[in-house]
Amino acid sequence: MKNILFCALSALVLFAGCKKDDPKPVLKGMAIQKITVLGFPSLDNGATWDVLSTNPDIFIEYSKDNVPFYTTSYYQDATNNNQYVWNDYVYLNDPDALYTVSLYDYDDVLPHDLVGKVSFYVKDQETNSTSLLFSNGPFQFEIETEFDFDPQ
């Protein structure tokens, strides 16, 4: 009887001393607080971007799984040697979705000309960073981010 009691107490002490690992926080999304276009092609397949001026009127469109959900205002007559900043707050709420950030040349007659684009998954980004740099040829942009976690 003493052996059974001793074994039961020993097992209780062993299991009480074991601590479960702290659960890892789950990524819920990413907030884009600022986006800066650092560069883009100066020509549209060898031609100027606009008929009346040589430079594009640029704006950004955000898409989730190829469905546009937000469009910024545009900068008129942009040059590729300047930086252009949008401070629009955009929340990307699905870490598993494919997000695309597209830069367009605004035209009075649709469709707008695509200047460049970059696609990414939120879950694949470096979550301890507050600034991410994306590049696709001459199209480059930097975003200031804040990642959103569920502590579990």
PDB file of C-alpha atoms in Angstrom:
ATOM      1  CA  MET A   1       0.000   0.000   0.000  1.00  0.00           C
ATOM      2  CA  LYS A   2       2.866   2.331   0.862  1.00  0.00           C
ATOM      3  CA  ASN A   3       4.471   1.547  -2.517  1.00  0.00           C
ATOM      4  CA  ILE A   4       1.296   2.419  -4.381  1.00  0.00           C
ATOM      5  CA  LEU A   5       0.920   5.653  -2.404  1.00  0.00           C
ATOM      6  CA  PHE A   6       4.600   6.504  -3.008  1.00  0.00           C
ATOM      7  CA  CYS A   7       4.265   5.834  -6.776  1.00  0.00           C
ATOM      8  CA  ALA A   8       1.086   7.911  -6.978  1.00  0.00           C
ATOM      9  CA  LEU A   9       2.693  10.842  -5.153  1.00  0.00           C
ATOM     10  CA  SER A  10       5.826  10.562  -7.293  1.00  0.00           C
ATOM     11  CA  ALA A  11       3.775  10.600 -10.490  1.00  0.00           C
ATOM     12  CA  LEU A  12       1.815  13.598  -9.226  1.00  0.00           C
ATOM     13  CA  VAL A  13       5.024  15.508  -8.477  1.00  0.00           C
ATOM     14  CA  LEU A  14       6.471  14.616 -11.894  1.00  0.00           C
ATOM     15  CA  PHE A  15       3.377  15.707 -13.813  1.00  0.00           C
ATOM     16  CA  ALA A  16       2.895  18.842 -11.716  1.00  0.00           C
ATOM     17  CA  GLY A  17       6.480  19.856 -12.443  1.00  0.00           C
ATOM     18  CA  CYS A  18       6.003  19.564 -16.212  1.00  0.00           C
ATOM     19  CA  LYS A  19       5.019  22.811 -17.849  1.00  0.00           C
ATOM     20  CA  LYS A  20       3.337  23.044 -21.201  1.00  0.00           C
ATOM     21  CA  ASP A  21       5.166  25.111 -23.790  1.00  0.00           C
ATOM     22  CA  ASP A  22       3.754  28.573 -24.219  1.00  0.00           C
ATOM     23  CA  PRO A  23       1.591  28.616 -27.332  1.00  0.00           C
ATOM     24  CA  LYS A  24       3.020  30.586 -30.226  1.00  0.00           C
ATOM     25  CA  PRO A  25       0.967  33.594 -31.283  1.00  0.00           C
ATOM     26  CA  VAL A  26      -1.020  33.145 -34.474  1.00  0.00           C
ATOM     27  CA  LEU A  27      -0.563  35.710 -37.251  1.00  0.00           C
ATOM     28  CA  LYS A  28      -3.903  37.405 -37.954  1.00  0.00           C
ATOM     29  CA  GLY A  29      -2.858  39.973 -40.513  1.00  0.00           C
ATOM     30  CA  MET A  30      -0.659  42.873 -41.474  1.00  0.00           C
ATOM     31  CA  ALA A  31      -1.363  46.596 -41.448  1.00  0.00           C
ATOM     32  CA  ILE A  32       0.236  48.714 -44.142  1.00  0.00           C
ATOM     33  CA  GLN A  33       0.720  52.147 -42.650  1.00  0.00           C
ATOM     34  CA  LYS A  34       2.759  53.759 -45.398  1.00  0.00           C
ATOM     35  CA  ILE A  35       3.924  52.794 -48.862  1.00  0.00           C
ATOM     36  CA  THR A  36       6.717  54.482 -50.770  1.00  0.00           C
ATOM     37  CA  VAL A  37       7.332  53.871 -54.465  1.00  0.00           C
ATOM     38  CA  LEU A  38      11.104  53.981 -54.955  1.00  0.00           C
ATOM     39  CA  GLY A  39      11.252  53.348 -58.690  1.00  0.00           C
ATOM     40  CA  PHE A  40       9.325  52.354 -61.793  1.00  0.00           C
ATOM     41  CA  PRO A  41       9.982  52.042 -65.550  1.00  0.00           C
ATOM     42  CA  SER A  42      10.382  55.394 -67.286  1.00  0.00           C
ATOM     43  CA  LEU A  43       8.736  54.127 -70.486  1.00  0.00           C
ATOM     44  CA  ASP A  44       5.685  52.032 -71.330  1.00  0.00           C
ATOM     45  CA  ASN A  45       7.203  49.325 -73.547  1.00  0.00           C
ATOM     46  CA  GLY A  46       9.350  51.920 -75.289  1.00  0.00           C
ATOM     47  CA  ALA A  47       6.667  54.631 -75.532  1.00  0.00           C
ATOM     48  CA  THR A  48       5.787  57.473 -73.196  1.00  0.00           C
ATOM     49  CA  TRP A  49       3.170  56.732 -70.554  1.00  0.00           C
ATOM     50  CA  ASP A  50       0.771  59.501 -71.552  1.00  0.00           C
ATOM     51  CA  VAL A  51      -0.061  61.226 -74.821  1.00  0.00           C
ATOM     52  CA  LEU A  52       0.032  64.790 -73.483  1.00  0.00           C
ATOM     53  CA  SER A  53       2.972  64.314 -71.108  1.00  0.00           C
ATOM     54  CA  THR A  54       5.804  61.823 -70.930  1.00  0.00           C
ATOM     55  CA  ASN A  55       5.302  60.804 -67.303  1.00  0.00           C
ATOM     56  CA  PRO A  56       2.581  58.650 -65.758  1.00  0.00           C
ATOM     57  CA  ASP A  57      -0.048  59.732 -63.245  1.00  0.00           C
ATOM     58  CA  ILE A  58       0.566  56.960 -60.716  1.00  0.00           C
ATOM     59  CA  PHE A  59      -1.716  55.313 -58.176  1.00  0.00           C
ATOM     60  CA  ILE A  60      -1.719  52.061 -56.226  1.00  0.00           C
ATOM     61  CA  GLU A  61      -4.301  49.314 -56.257  1.00  0.00           C
ATOM     62  CA  TYR A  62      -4.416  46.562 -53.630  1.00  0.00           C
ATOM     63  CA  SER A  63      -5.853  43.157 -54.533  1.00  0.00           C
ATOM     64  CA  LYS A  64      -6.605  40.045 -52.507  1.00  0.00           C
ATOM     65  CA  ASP A  65      -6.597  36.803 -54.514  1.00  0.00           C
ATOM     66  CA  ASN A  66      -6.804  38.903 -57.728  1.00  0.00           C
ATOM     67  CA  VAL A  67      -9.843  40.897 -56.563  1.00  0.00           C
ATOM     68  CA  PRO A  68      -9.146  44.643 -56.156  1.00  0.00           C
ATOM     69  CA  PHE A  69     -10.262  46.039 -52.795  1.00  0.00           C
ATOM     70  CA  TYR A  70      -8.588  49.438 -52.375  1.00  0.00           C
ATOM     71  CA  THR A  71      -7.268  52.182 -54.667  1.00  0.00           C
ATOM     72  CA  THR A  72      -5.238  55.213 -53.613  1.00  0.00           C
ATOM     73  CA  SER A  73      -5.289  58.748 -54.941  1.00  0.00           C
ATOM     74  CA  TYR A  74      -2.818  59.494 -57.737  1.00  0.00           C
ATOM     75  CA  TYR A  75       0.277  61.620 -58.276  1.00  0.00           C
ATOM     76  CA  GLN A  76       0.147  63.581 -61.509  1.00  0.00           C
ATOM     77  CA  ASP A  77       3.085  63.568 -63.949  1.00  0.00           C
ATOM     78  CA  ALA A  78       5.327  61.375 -61.758  1.00  0.00           C
ATOM     79  CA  THR A  79       9.000  60.870 -62.596  1.00  0.00           C
ATOM     80  CA  ASN A  80      10.901  57.687 -61.846  1.00  0.00           C
ATOM     81  CA  ASN A  81      13.722  59.505 -60.042  1.00  0.00           C
ATOM     82  CA  ASN A  82      11.457  60.730 -57.208  1.00  0.00           C
ATOM     83  CA  GLN A  83       9.862  58.862 -54.326  1.00  0.00           C
ATOM     84  CA  TYR A  84       6.072  58.861 -53.949  1.00  0.00           C
ATOM     85  CA  VAL A  85       4.438  58.224 -50.595  1.00  0.00           C
ATOM     86  CA  TRP A  86       0.925  57.149 -49.645  1.00  0.00           C
ATOM     87  CA  ASN A  87      -0.025  57.154 -45.945  1.00  0.00           C
ATOM     88  CA  ASP A  88      -3.246  55.201 -46.468  1.00  0.00           C
ATOM     89  CA  TYR A  89      -3.857  52.600 -43.738  1.00  0.00           C
ATOM     90  CA  VAL A  90      -4.645  49.259 -45.395  1.00  0.00           C
ATOM     91  CA  TYR A  91      -5.232  46.089 -43.354  1.00  0.00           C
ATOM     92  CA  LEU A  92      -4.456  42.708 -44.937  1.00  0.00           C
ATOM     93  CA  ASN A  93      -6.645  40.369 -42.893  1.00  0.00           C
ATOM     94  CA  ASP A  94      -5.808  36.941 -44.337  1.00  0.00           C
ATOM     95  CA  PRO A  95      -2.228  35.654 -43.940  1.00  0.00           C
ATOM     96  CA  ASP A  96      -2.926  32.805 -46.412  1.00  0.00           C
ATOM     97  CA  ALA A  97      -4.305  35.005 -49.209  1.00  0.00           C
ATOM     98  CA  LEU A  98      -2.243  36.202 -52.156  1.00  0.00           C
ATOM     99  CA  TYR A  99      -2.010  39.998 -52.008  1.00  0.00           C
ATOM    100  CA  THR A 100      -0.909  42.112 -54.952  1.00  0.00           C
ATOM    101  CA  VAL A 101       0.235  45.720 -54.855  1.00  0.00           C
ATOM    102  CA  SER A 102      -0.031  47.197 -58.357  1.00  0.00           C
ATOM    103  CA  LEU A 103       1.178  50.567 -59.583  1.00  0.00           C
ATOM    104  CA  TYR A 104      -0.906  51.985 -62.433  1.00  0.00           C
ATOM    105  CA  ASP A 105      -0.757  54.975 -64.741  1.00  0.00           C
ATOM    106  CA  TYR A 106      -4.097  56.751 -64.382  1.00  0.00           C
ATOM    107  CA  ASP A 107      -5.721  57.389 -67.759  1.00  0.00           C
ATOM    108  CA  ASP A 108      -8.968  59.204 -68.477  1.00  0.00           C
ATOM    109  CA  VAL A 109      -9.844  56.382 -70.845  1.00  0.00           C
ATOM    110  CA  LEU A 110      -9.838  52.915 -69.313  1.00  0.00           C
ATOM    111  CA  PRO A 111      -8.055  50.617 -68.918  1.00  0.00           C
ATOM    112  CA  HIS A 112      -5.283  52.155 -66.842  1.00  0.00           C
ATOM    113  CA  ASP A 113      -1.743  51.108 -67.815  1.00  0.00           C
ATOM    114  CA  LEU A 114      -0.019  48.705 -65.442  1.00  0.00           C
ATOM    115  CA  VAL A 115       3.376  50.126 -64.446  1.00  0.00           C
ATOM    116  CA  GLY A 116       4.441  47.264 -62.176  1.00  0.00           C
ATOM    117  CA  LYS A 117       3.196  44.905 -59.502  1.00  0.00           C
ATOM    118  CA  VAL A 118       4.393  42.624 -56.732  1.00  0.00           C
ATOM    119  CA  SER A 119       2.479  39.743 -55.158  1.00  0.00           C
ATOM    120  CA  PHE A 120       3.083  38.184 -51.740  1.00  0.00           C
ATOM    121  CA  TYR A 121       1.589  36.214 -48.858  1.00  0.00           C
ATOM    122  CA  VAL A 122       1.475  37.915 -45.455  1.00  0.00           C
ATOM    123  CA  LYS A 123       2.501  34.640 -43.782  1.00  0.00           C
ATOM    124  CA  ASP A 124       5.770  34.612 -45.768  1.00  0.00           C
ATOM    125  CA  GLN A 125       6.955  38.032 -44.572  1.00  0.00           C
ATOM    126  CA  GLU A 126       9.514  38.691 -41.843  1.00  0.00           C
ATOM    127  CA  THR A 127       7.108  39.483 -39.000  1.00  0.00           C
ATOM    128  CA  ASN A 128       9.646  41.138 -36.712  1.00  0.00           C
ATOM    129  CA  SER A 129      10.308  43.841 -39.295  1.00  0.00           C
ATOM    130  CA  THR A 130       8.513  47.180 -39.491  1.00  0.00           C
ATOM    131  CA  SER A 131       9.711  47.897 -43.021  1.00  0.00           C
ATOM    132  CA  LEU A 132       9.577  45.564 -46.020  1.00  0.00           C
ATOM    133  CA  LEU A 133      11.234  46.155 -49.389  1.00  0.00           C
ATOM    134  CA  PHE A 134       9.745  44.651 -52.556  1.00  0.00           C
ATOM    135  CA  SER A 135      11.237  44.707 -56.020  1.00  0.00           C
ATOM    136  CA  ASN A 136      10.182  43.482 -59.437  1.00  0.00           C
ATOM    137  CA  GLY A 137      12.599  44.798 -62.047  1.00  0.00           C
ATOM    138  CA  PRO A 138      12.564  48.592 -62.036  1.00  0.00           C
ATOM    139  CA  PHE A 139       9.386  48.625 -59.926  1.00  0.00           C
ATOM    140  CA  GLN A 140      10.402  48.961 -56.270  1.00  0.00           C
ATOM    141  CA  PHE A 141       8.509  49.952 -53.177  1.00  0.00           C
ATOM    142  CA  GLU A 142       8.893  49.937 -49.426  1.00  0.00           C
ATOM    143  CA  ILE A 143       6.066  49.473 -46.970  1.00  0.00           C
ATOM    144  CA  GLU A 144       5.933  50.319 -43.291  1.00  0.00           C
ATOM    145  CA  THR A 145       4.039  47.575 -41.549  1.00  0.00           C
ATOM    146  CA  GLU A 146       2.675  46.355 -38.283  1.00  0.00           C
ATOM    147  CA  PHE A 147       1.862  42.685 -37.866  1.00  0.00           C
ATOM    148  CA  ASP A 148      -1.212  41.611 -35.939  1.00  0.00           C
ATOM    149  CA  PHE A 149      -1.070  38.490 -33.754  1.00  0.00           C
ATOM    150  CA  ASP A 150      -3.661  36.535 -31.786  1.00  0.00           C
ATOM    151  CA  PRO A 151      -1.901  35.616 -28.514  1.00  0.00           C
ATOM    152  CA  GLN A 152      -3.787  32.293 -28.221  1.00  0.00           C
TER     153      GLN A 152
END
